[in-house]
Short mmCIF file of C-alpha atoms and ligand atoms in Angstrom, two decimals:
data_model
loop_
_atom_site.label_atom_id
_atom_site.label_comp_id
_atom_site.label_asym_id
_atom_site.label_seq_id
_atom_site.Cartn_x
_atom_site.Cartn_y
_atom_site.Cartn_z
CA MET A 132 0.00 0.00 0.00
CA SER A 133 1.21 3.50 -0.73
CA ARG A 134 1.88 6.11 1.93
CA PRO A 135 -1.52 7.23 3.23
CA ILE A 136 -1.12 11.01 2.84
CA ILE A 137 -3.57 12.50 0.34
CA ALA A 138 -4.62 16.00 -0.71
CA GLN A 139 -8.29 15.80 -1.58
CA ILE A 140 -9.48 18.59 -3.82
CA ASN A 141 -13.19 19.27 -3.90
CA SER A 142 -13.91 20.93 -7.23
CA THR A 143 -17.54 21.53 -6.25
CA ALA A 144 -16.29 23.74 -3.40
CA LEU A 145 -14.43 25.84 -5.97
CA GLU A 146 -17.62 26.20 -7.98
CA THR A 147 -19.63 27.15 -4.88
CA ASN A 148 -17.06 29.75 -3.86
CA LEU A 149 -17.09 31.29 -7.33
CA ASN A 150 -20.87 31.60 -7.07
CA ILE A 151 -20.61 33.21 -3.64
CA ILE A 152 -18.11 35.75 -4.99
CA ARG A 153 -20.43 36.50 -7.92
CA GLN A 154 -23.34 37.15 -5.59
CA HIS A 155 -21.16 39.37 -3.46
CA ALA A 156 -19.88 41.39 -6.45
CA PRO A 157 -22.64 40.96 -9.03
CA LYS A 158 -21.72 43.80 -11.37
CA THR A 159 -18.13 42.87 -12.06
CA ARG A 160 -16.37 40.18 -14.03
CA ILE A 161 -14.09 37.68 -12.35
CA TRP A 162 -10.50 36.70 -13.01
CA SER A 163 -10.03 33.51 -11.00
CA VAL A 164 -6.44 33.70 -9.79
CA VAL A 165 -4.88 30.28 -10.30
CA LYS A 166 -1.17 31.07 -10.01
CA ALA A 167 1.13 28.61 -8.24
CA ASN A 168 -0.70 25.62 -9.67
CA GLY A 169 -4.08 26.95 -8.54
CA TYR A 170 -2.74 27.77 -5.05
CA GLY A 171 -1.61 24.14 -4.90
CA HIS A 172 -5.00 22.70 -5.93
CA SER A 173 -3.81 21.80 -9.49
CA LEU A 174 -4.85 23.29 -12.81
CA ALA A 175 -6.93 20.19 -13.52
CA ALA A 176 -9.07 20.95 -10.45
CA VAL A 177 -9.53 24.63 -11.28
CA LEU A 178 -10.48 23.79 -14.87
CA GLN A 179 -13.10 21.45 -13.51
CA GLY A 180 -14.44 23.63 -10.68
CA LEU A 181 -14.11 27.11 -12.15
CA ARG A 182 -15.54 26.56 -15.63
CA LYS A 183 -17.97 29.42 -15.08
CA THR A 184 -15.32 32.03 -14.37
CA ASP A 185 -14.87 34.95 -16.78
CA GLY A 186 -11.13 34.43 -16.99
CA PHE A 187 -8.09 32.81 -15.40
CA ALA A 188 -5.17 34.86 -14.08
CA LEU A 189 -1.75 33.30 -13.49
CA LEU A 190 1.98 33.86 -13.94
CA ASP A 191 3.48 31.05 -15.94
CA LEU A 192 3.28 31.03 -19.72
CA ASN A 193 3.36 27.23 -19.77
CA ASP A 194 0.37 27.10 -17.43
CA ALA A 195 -1.51 29.49 -19.71
CA VAL A 196 -0.78 27.24 -22.68
CA MET A 197 -1.85 24.22 -20.65
CA LEU A 198 -5.25 25.84 -19.91
CA ARG A 199 -5.73 26.65 -23.62
CA GLU A 200 -4.78 23.17 -24.75
CA ASN A 201 -7.19 21.68 -22.25
CA GLY A 202 -10.09 23.52 -23.76
CA TRP A 203 -10.27 26.90 -21.99
CA ASN A 204 -11.17 29.43 -24.70
CA GLY A 205 -11.91 32.42 -22.47
CA PRO A 206 -9.55 35.17 -21.33
CA ILE A 207 -6.22 34.36 -19.64
CA LEU A 208 -4.27 37.11 -17.86
CA LEU A 209 -0.52 36.97 -17.21
CA LEU A 210 -0.21 38.79 -13.88
CA GLU A 211 3.52 39.55 -14.16
CA GLY A 212 3.40 40.10 -17.89
CA PHE A 213 6.10 38.64 -20.10
CA PHE A 214 9.74 38.11 -19.25
CA ASN A 215 11.34 38.40 -22.69
CA GLN A 216 10.49 39.45 -26.20
CA THR A 217 9.95 35.90 -27.50
CA ASP A 218 7.13 35.33 -24.98
CA LEU A 219 5.09 37.73 -27.09
CA MET A 220 4.91 35.15 -29.90
CA VAL A 221 3.21 32.74 -27.49
CA ILE A 222 0.97 35.50 -26.14
CA ASP A 223 -0.14 36.32 -29.66
CA HIS A 224 -0.56 32.69 -30.73
CA TYR A 225 -2.66 31.72 -27.69
CA ARG A 226 -4.53 35.03 -27.43
CA LEU A 227 -3.36 35.84 -23.90
CA THR A 228 -3.86 39.13 -22.08
CA THR A 229 -0.65 40.46 -20.60
CA VAL A 230 0.24 42.91 -17.86
CA ILE A 231 2.67 45.67 -18.81
CA HIS A 232 4.58 47.03 -15.82
CA SER A 233 7.86 48.28 -17.32
CA VAL A 234 9.05 50.53 -20.13
CA TRP A 235 11.05 47.75 -21.83
CA GLN A 236 7.82 45.79 -22.27
CA ILE A 237 6.23 48.66 -24.18
CA LYS A 238 9.26 48.76 -26.50
CA ALA A 239 9.07 45.01 -27.00
CA LEU A 240 5.37 45.31 -27.88
CA SER A 241 6.08 47.97 -30.46
CA HIS A 242 8.44 45.58 -32.28
CA ILE A 243 6.01 42.76 -32.94
CA THR A 244 3.39 42.14 -35.58
CA PRO A 245 0.60 40.22 -33.88
CA LYS A 246 -2.05 38.34 -35.87
CA LEU A 247 -4.64 40.44 -34.05
CA PRO A 248 -4.11 43.43 -31.74
CA LEU A 249 -3.59 42.44 -28.09
CA TYR A 250 -5.48 43.19 -24.90
CA ILE A 251 -3.21 44.53 -22.22
CA TYR A 252 -3.36 45.42 -18.54
CA LEU A 253 -1.30 48.47 -17.66
CA LYS A 254 -0.10 48.29 -14.10
CA LEU A 255 -0.27 51.35 -11.91
CA ASN A 256 1.93 51.48 -8.82
CA SER A 257 -0.58 53.09 -6.48
CA GLY A 258 1.57 52.68 -3.38
CA MET A 259 2.59 49.07 -2.96
CA ASN A 260 5.90 49.81 -4.68
CA ARG A 261 6.31 46.37 -6.17
CA LEU A 262 5.35 46.35 -9.86
CA GLY A 263 4.00 49.12 -12.06
CA PHE A 264 4.33 52.72 -13.18
CA ASP A 265 4.01 55.64 -10.79
CA THR A 266 1.28 58.15 -11.67
CA ILE A 267 3.37 60.39 -13.90
CA SER A 268 5.01 57.62 -15.92
CA PHE A 269 1.65 55.84 -16.04
CA PHE A 270 0.10 58.63 -18.12
CA ASP A 271 3.12 58.56 -20.45
CA ALA A 272 2.89 54.79 -20.80
CA TRP A 273 -0.84 54.95 -21.45
CA HIS A 274 -0.46 57.54 -24.22
CA THR A 275 2.46 55.69 -25.82
CA ILE A 276 0.52 52.42 -25.88
CA LYS A 277 -2.62 54.14 -27.18
CA GLN A 278 -0.63 54.93 -30.34
CA LEU A 279 0.44 51.32 -30.92
CA LYS A 280 -1.35 49.40 -33.63
CA GLN A 281 -0.34 46.21 -31.77
CA VAL A 282 -2.76 47.01 -28.93
CA LYS A 283 -6.53 46.74 -29.05
CA HIS A 284 -7.52 47.66 -25.49
CA ILE A 285 -5.90 48.85 -22.26
CA THR A 286 -7.25 48.06 -18.80
CA LEU A 287 -5.88 49.86 -15.77
CA MET A 288 -4.75 47.51 -13.04
CA THR A 289 -3.36 48.01 -9.57
CA HIS A 290 -2.78 45.82 -6.51
CA PHE A 291 -3.45 46.57 -2.84
CA ALA A 292 -0.67 46.13 -0.31
CA ASP A 293 -2.94 45.79 2.70
CA SER A 294 -6.60 45.27 1.97
CA ASN A 295 -7.33 44.43 5.57
CA LYS A 296 -7.10 48.07 6.67
CA LEU A 297 -9.44 50.72 5.30
CA GLU A 298 -6.91 53.55 5.60
CA ASN A 299 -4.43 51.68 3.41
CA ILE A 300 -7.10 50.96 0.78
CA GLU A 301 -8.12 54.61 0.84
CA ARG A 302 -4.55 55.78 0.39
CA GLN A 303 -4.17 53.67 -2.77
CA MET A 304 -7.71 54.45 -4.01
CA LYS A 305 -6.82 58.15 -3.94
CA VAL A 306 -4.09 57.48 -6.49
CA VAL A 307 -6.51 55.42 -8.59
CA SER A 308 -9.14 58.20 -8.49
CA HIS A 309 -6.57 60.74 -9.58
CA VAL A 310 -5.82 58.59 -12.64
CA ASN A 311 -9.50 57.83 -13.21
CA LYS A 312 -10.30 61.55 -13.47
CA LYS A 313 -8.14 61.75 -16.58
CA LEU A 314 -8.43 58.24 -18.00
CA ARG A 315 -11.91 56.83 -17.89
CA GLY A 316 -11.84 53.20 -18.90
CA THR A 317 -11.82 49.65 -17.66
CA TYR A 318 -10.37 49.07 -14.20
CA CYS A 319 -9.25 45.94 -12.32
CA LEU A 320 -8.22 46.50 -8.73
CA ALA A 321 -9.51 44.14 -6.07
CA ASN A 322 -7.96 41.00 -4.58
CA SER A 323 -9.88 38.77 -2.13
CA ALA A 324 -9.80 41.08 0.88
CA ALA A 325 -10.82 44.12 -1.16
CA ILE A 326 -13.64 42.09 -2.74
CA LEU A 327 -15.06 41.06 0.62
CA TRP A 328 -14.52 44.21 2.63
CA HIS A 329 -14.18 47.20 0.27
CA SER A 330 -16.87 47.17 -2.39
CA GLN A 331 -15.77 50.61 -3.63
CA THR A 332 -12.85 48.77 -5.27
CA HIS A 333 -14.91 46.35 -7.37
CA ALA A 334 -14.80 48.23 -10.72
CA GLN A 335 -15.21 46.17 -13.95
CA TRP A 336 -13.03 43.17 -13.09
CA ILE A 337 -11.97 41.61 -9.78
CA ARG A 338 -9.14 39.18 -9.01
CA PRO A 339 -10.05 36.74 -6.23
CA GLY A 340 -7.46 34.16 -5.23
CA ILE A 341 -7.52 32.79 -1.70
CA ILE A 342 -11.30 33.01 -1.17
CA LEU A 343 -11.88 30.75 -4.18
CA TYR A 344 -10.09 28.07 -2.20
CA GLY A 345 -12.04 28.72 0.99
CA ALA A 346 -9.44 30.38 3.20
CA SER A 347 -9.23 33.85 4.70
CA PRO A 348 -7.26 36.73 3.20
CA SER A 349 -6.79 38.11 6.71
CA GLY A 350 -5.38 34.84 8.03
CA LYS A 351 -8.32 34.51 10.43
CA TRP A 352 -11.04 32.00 9.58
CA LYS A 353 -13.53 33.91 11.76
CA ASP A 354 -13.34 36.87 9.38
CA ILE A 355 -14.82 34.87 6.48
CA GLU A 356 -17.13 32.55 8.37
CA ILE A 357 -20.29 34.49 7.48
CA TYR A 358 -19.69 34.12 3.74
CA LYS A 359 -20.06 30.32 3.91
CA LEU A 360 -17.10 29.74 1.62
CA GLN A 361 -16.23 26.06 1.32
CA VAL A 362 -12.85 24.53 1.98
CA ALA A 363 -11.48 23.12 -1.27
CA MET A 364 -8.46 21.21 0.03
CA THR A 365 -8.31 18.53 2.69
CA LEU A 366 -4.88 17.26 3.64
CA GLN A 367 -5.30 13.91 5.32
CA SER A 368 -3.20 10.98 6.39
CA LYS A 369 -3.26 8.14 8.90
CA ILE A 370 -1.76 7.06 12.19
CA ILE A 371 1.01 4.60 11.30
CA ALA A 372 2.28 3.82 14.83
CA ILE A 373 1.44 4.44 18.47
CA GLN A 374 3.94 5.04 21.28
CA LYS A 375 3.22 4.59 24.95
CA LEU A 376 5.14 6.91 27.29
CA PRO A 377 5.40 5.98 30.97
CA ILE A 378 4.19 8.21 33.80
CA GLY A 379 6.65 10.93 34.68
CA GLU A 380 9.37 12.20 32.37
CA GLY A 381 9.72 11.29 28.74
CA TYR A 382 11.47 12.64 25.70
CA ILE A 383 9.83 12.86 22.31
CA GLY A 384 11.00 13.49 18.81
CA TYR A 385 13.88 15.53 17.44
CA GLY A 386 15.52 17.78 19.97
CA SER A 387 14.41 15.32 22.69
CA LYS A 388 11.61 17.58 23.86
CA LEU A 389 10.97 16.89 27.52
CA TYR A 390 7.51 15.65 28.23
CA LEU A 391 5.95 15.39 31.69
CA SER A 392 2.91 13.30 32.29
CA HIS A 393 0.99 12.30 35.40
CA LYS A 394 -0.48 9.31 33.59
CA THR A 395 0.48 6.94 30.82
CA GLN A 396 0.61 8.98 27.64
CA TYR A 397 -0.26 7.62 24.22
CA ILE A 398 1.18 9.32 21.15
CA GLY A 399 0.07 8.78 17.58
CA ILE A 400 2.66 8.91 14.81
CA VAL A 401 1.17 10.43 11.63
CA ALA A 402 2.54 9.88 8.11
CA CYS A 403 2.94 13.57 7.33
CA GLY A 404 5.99 15.80 7.72
CA TYR A 405 7.51 18.97 6.39
CA ALA A 406 8.62 17.18 3.20
CA ASP A 407 4.91 16.80 2.47
CA GLY A 408 4.34 20.51 2.99
CA TYR A 409 3.22 20.55 6.62
CA PRO A 410 4.97 23.53 8.26
CA ARG A 411 8.01 22.55 10.34
CA HIS A 412 7.43 25.59 12.51
CA ALA A 413 3.99 24.45 13.64
CA PRO A 414 4.61 24.21 17.39
CA ALA A 415 3.34 21.58 19.79
CA GLY A 416 -0.34 22.37 20.35
CA THR A 417 -1.27 22.95 16.72
CA PRO A 418 -4.84 21.68 16.16
CA ILE A 419 -5.32 18.38 14.33
CA LEU A 420 -8.19 15.90 13.93
CA VAL A 421 -7.71 12.20 14.70
CA ASP A 422 -10.49 9.74 14.03
CA GLY A 423 -13.02 12.59 14.05
CA THR A 424 -11.79 14.06 17.35
CA TYR A 425 -9.99 17.37 17.83
CA THR A 426 -6.59 17.03 19.45
CA LYS A 427 -3.16 18.68 19.13
CA THR A 428 0.31 17.95 17.86
CA ILE A 429 3.18 17.32 20.24
CA GLY A 430 6.94 17.45 19.74
CA THR A 431 8.71 18.71 16.64
CA VAL A 432 7.45 18.14 13.09
CA SER A 433 9.98 15.97 11.27
CA MET A 434 10.53 15.36 7.57
CA ASP A 435 8.10 12.48 7.18
CA THR A 436 6.13 12.29 10.42
CA LEU A 437 4.55 14.31 13.14
CA MET A 438 3.16 13.34 16.52
CA VAL A 439 -0.24 13.78 18.08
CA ASP A 440 -1.63 13.59 21.57
CA LEU A 441 -4.07 10.65 21.73
CA ASP A 442 -5.51 11.69 25.10
CA PRO A 443 -8.79 13.01 23.67
CA CYS A 444 -9.17 9.99 21.37
CA PRO A 445 -8.18 6.83 23.20
CA GLN A 446 -10.05 4.77 20.60
CA ALA A 447 -7.56 5.76 17.88
CA THR A 448 -5.53 2.92 16.42
CA ILE A 449 -3.03 2.35 13.65
CA GLY A 450 -4.92 3.25 10.49
CA SER A 451 -7.08 5.95 12.11
CA LEU A 452 -7.76 8.85 9.76
CA VAL A 453 -6.03 12.17 10.49
CA GLU A 454 -7.06 15.55 9.09
CA LEU A 455 -4.11 17.96 8.96
CA TRP A 456 -6.29 20.69 7.48
CA GLY A 457 -9.63 20.79 5.71
CA LYS A 458 -13.25 21.13 6.70
CA HIS A 459 -12.69 20.70 10.45
CA ILE A 460 -9.13 21.88 11.00
CA LYS A 461 -9.00 25.29 9.37
CA ILE A 462 -5.85 25.84 7.33
CA ASP A 463 -5.86 29.42 8.68
CA ASP A 464 -5.44 28.05 12.21
CA VAL A 465 -2.58 25.73 11.28
CA ALA A 466 -0.91 28.57 9.35
CA SER A 467 -1.28 31.04 12.18
CA ALA A 468 0.16 28.53 14.70
CA ALA A 469 3.17 28.21 12.39
CA GLY A 470 3.51 31.98 11.92
CA THR A 471 2.48 32.00 8.28
CA LEU A 472 -0.59 32.24 6.01
CA SER A 473 -2.81 29.67 4.33
CA TYR A 474 -1.43 30.96 0.99
CA GLU A 475 1.97 29.49 1.79
CA LEU A 476 0.70 26.16 3.10
CA MET A 477 -1.60 25.52 0.13
CA SER A 478 0.98 26.37 -2.47
CA LYS A 479 3.65 24.25 -0.79
CA VAL A 480 1.94 20.87 -0.70
CA MET A 481 4.66 18.69 -2.20
CA PRO A 482 4.42 16.58 -5.37
CA ARG A 483 4.94 13.40 -3.32
CA VAL A 484 1.49 13.93 -1.80
CA LYS A 485 -1.07 12.13 -3.93
CA MET A 486 -3.85 14.39 -5.17
CA LEU A 487 -7.40 13.23 -5.50
CA ILE A 488 -9.78 15.53 -7.36
CA THR A 489 -13.46 14.97 -6.77
C1 LIG B 169 -2.12 36.70 -6.12
C2 LIG B 169 -2.74 37.90 -6.69
C3 LIG B 169 -4.10 38.15 -6.52
C4 LIG B 169 -5.00 37.31 -5.63
O1 LIG B 169 -4.77 37.64 -4.28
P1 LIG B 169 -5.69 37.00 -3.13
O2 LIG B 169 -5.26 37.70 -1.90
O3 LIG B 169 -5.34 35.53 -3.09
O4 LIG B 169 -7.09 37.23 -3.52
C5 LIG B 169 -4.65 39.25 -7.16
N1 LIG B 169 -3.88 40.06 -7.92
C6 LIG B 169 -2.56 39.86 -8.09
C7 LIG B 169 -1.76 40.80 -8.92
C8 LIG B 169 -1.94 38.78 -7.48
O5 LIG B 169 -0.63 38.58 -7.65
#
């Protein structure tokens, strides 16, 4: 039998979440953000679950081609644009929409002869200071591109650095409004947090990522509970051994963590470690579900195993099912225990974990 760790991907949950987002932002079109292999859920799963999206947004040209070749005929947006001139041949051939964030990309565009003029997204740096043109160079870029016969349509795009705080959204929206006064057109601004909590950012297109997969953009599950988003990924495994520690002192796992117990302590060994994508920094006490019962991890996460306290579930045996994250154990809670975000955990599930798409 193969190692029991499995990532179950529920494509119906993706579909449900897309519908919830549509109801929440009914007047705007949706780019489903599927970068990083669909936040670790696989492109096969997003193709299946998100068929009703208006477009897919991602980074990798090969992934874009893969979506096309698997039958997706709608819009595809390259969020970081292209990385060299030759990419533009592929963009033209597969009818992809590309972000333009740098002057060299405008030059590259002006040197090609596409079969049909391209749709582009011009990226405004409204205060995140990552990619894009500042306001002054944005107007220049816009006017230069307007003259190009290679371009059919320009959409203005920007990205929020901190959509959890209103004042930070407002600071960036001021820059957007300034541009909007002079350039009325199509706008695409909002990521998940802005979609849920700042409807003034919705514009003509939105770009949800994390909420499609059923996790919280704030890192706190409680913040999204009312929206009834469904968890799309369940990481599960099994107990493969049980250790019995005597009363008193014991040492467990790497680093020989001292363990004190006033009664005999049973420990379940789970076939899941950091080489599967479970965070090594998840401390003892991180929530986990064993045989349907909530318990916690103990000791240090190792490469291929982790340990759980079997106190709350004395019935557990070798072969008992363990949920690392999913419907019951919120990935946001595991991430926050490990000092990170669900985004990182989802996108780092390793290829050695079998994936089951339902
Ligand atoms: C990743 C990404 C998104 C989606 O962000 P979420 O917080 O997952 O909704 C949107 N826009 C851009 C440019 C991105 O890189």
